[in-house]
Amino acid sequence: MMAWLEKSGLAAKQPTAKEMAQAESARCKPAGADTVRCVYTAAVTTAEVASSPRGSWHVAVLATAEDGTTALDTKAVDFTVD
């Protein structure tokens, strides 16, 4: 997964599957026959929070199946940093 600021260079050219393959991984566990629930945790300092760019952010997600096929969602979820 990768979070990206809406007003960044990624807005014009969203992340590709190749780029996302280099991103950090989430921890995933089965949550049903056809469902997986994934969690990503990032440790940040108070200073990092204070200096984070404000505005709308998107989270890009690359899912890889057991058979190696992938699915990319460049705006899987959105959030705002005020």
Short mmCIF file of C-alpha atoms in Angstrom, two decimals:
data_model
loop_
_atom_site.label_atom_id
_atom_site.label_comp_id
_atom_site.label_asym_id
_atom_site.label_seq_id
_atom_site.Cartn_x
_atom_site.Cartn_y
_atom_site.Cartn_z
CA MET A 1 0.00 0.00 0.00
CA MET A 2 1.04 3.59 -0.48
CA ALA A 3 -0.57 6.84 0.67
CA TRP A 4 -0.23 9.76 -1.72
CA LEU A 5 -1.21 13.41 -1.47
CA GLU A 6 -3.83 14.47 -4.01
CA LYS A 7 -1.82 17.62 -4.82
CA SER A 8 1.37 15.72 -5.59
CA GLY A 9 3.10 14.50 -8.72
CA LEU A 10 1.17 11.25 -8.41
CA ALA A 11 -2.08 13.08 -9.21
CA ALA A 12 -1.04 13.42 -12.85
CA LYS A 13 0.56 9.98 -13.06
CA GLN A 14 -0.96 7.59 -10.55
CA PRO A 15 1.12 4.71 -9.17
CA THR A 16 1.57 1.69 -11.45
CA ALA A 17 1.50 -1.97 -10.43
CA LYS A 18 5.27 -2.13 -11.03
CA GLU A 19 5.87 0.83 -8.68
CA MET A 20 3.44 -0.56 -6.12
CA ALA A 21 5.30 -3.89 -6.06
CA GLN A 22 8.11 -1.93 -4.31
CA ALA A 23 5.77 -0.36 -1.71
CA GLU A 24 5.39 -1.51 1.87
CA SER A 25 3.19 -4.52 2.57
CA ALA A 26 0.22 -4.78 4.88
CA ARG A 27 -0.51 -7.74 7.18
CA CYS A 28 -3.40 -9.74 5.73
CA LYS A 29 -5.56 -12.53 7.14
CA PRO A 30 -8.48 -14.47 5.66
CA ALA A 31 -11.87 -13.02 6.63
CA GLY A 32 -14.18 -15.43 4.79
CA ALA A 33 -14.18 -17.66 1.75
CA ASP A 34 -13.45 -14.84 -0.73
CA THR A 35 -12.33 -12.03 1.57
CA VAL A 36 -9.07 -10.91 3.11
CA ARG A 37 -8.71 -8.18 5.73
CA CYS A 38 -5.44 -6.25 5.68
CA VAL A 39 -3.95 -3.87 8.22
CA TYR A 40 -1.09 -1.45 7.71
CA THR A 41 0.45 0.43 10.62
CA ALA A 42 2.96 3.25 10.31
CA ALA A 43 4.88 4.58 13.27
CA VAL A 44 5.28 8.36 13.07
CA THR A 45 6.72 10.93 15.42
CA THR A 46 4.93 14.04 16.67
CA ALA A 47 7.24 16.12 14.49
CA GLU A 48 6.34 14.07 11.41
CA VAL A 49 2.65 14.54 12.10
CA ALA A 50 3.12 18.30 12.55
CA SER A 51 5.02 18.60 9.27
CA SER A 52 2.71 16.33 7.21
CA PRO A 53 1.22 18.05 4.18
CA ARG A 54 -2.40 19.03 4.78
CA GLY A 55 -5.15 18.13 2.34
CA SER A 56 -6.75 15.15 0.66
CA TRP A 57 -4.82 11.90 0.49
CA HIS A 58 -5.49 8.63 -1.35
CA VAL A 59 -4.31 5.13 -0.53
CA ALA A 60 -3.18 2.95 -3.43
CA VAL A 61 -3.38 -0.81 -2.94
CA LEU A 62 -1.87 -3.62 -4.99
CA ALA A 63 -3.38 -7.03 -4.16
CA THR A 64 -1.57 -10.17 -5.25
CA ALA A 65 -3.41 -13.51 -5.37
CA GLU A 66 -1.81 -16.86 -4.55
CA ASP A 67 -1.55 -17.57 -8.30
CA GLY A 68 0.44 -14.35 -8.82
CA THR A 69 -2.28 -12.30 -10.52
CA THR A 70 -2.59 -8.73 -9.29
CA ALA A 71 -5.24 -6.05 -8.95
CA LEU A 72 -4.37 -2.37 -8.48
CA ASP A 73 -6.70 0.24 -6.97
CA THR A 74 -4.98 3.65 -6.91
CA LYS A 75 -7.74 5.20 -4.80
CA ALA A 76 -8.83 2.34 -2.56
CA VAL A 77 -9.57 4.75 0.28
CA ASP A 78 -9.30 8.49 0.88
CA PHE A 79 -8.59 10.55 4.00
CA THR A 80 -7.96 14.19 4.85
CA VAL A 81 -5.17 15.66 6.98
CA ASP A 82 -6.43 18.91 8.52
#
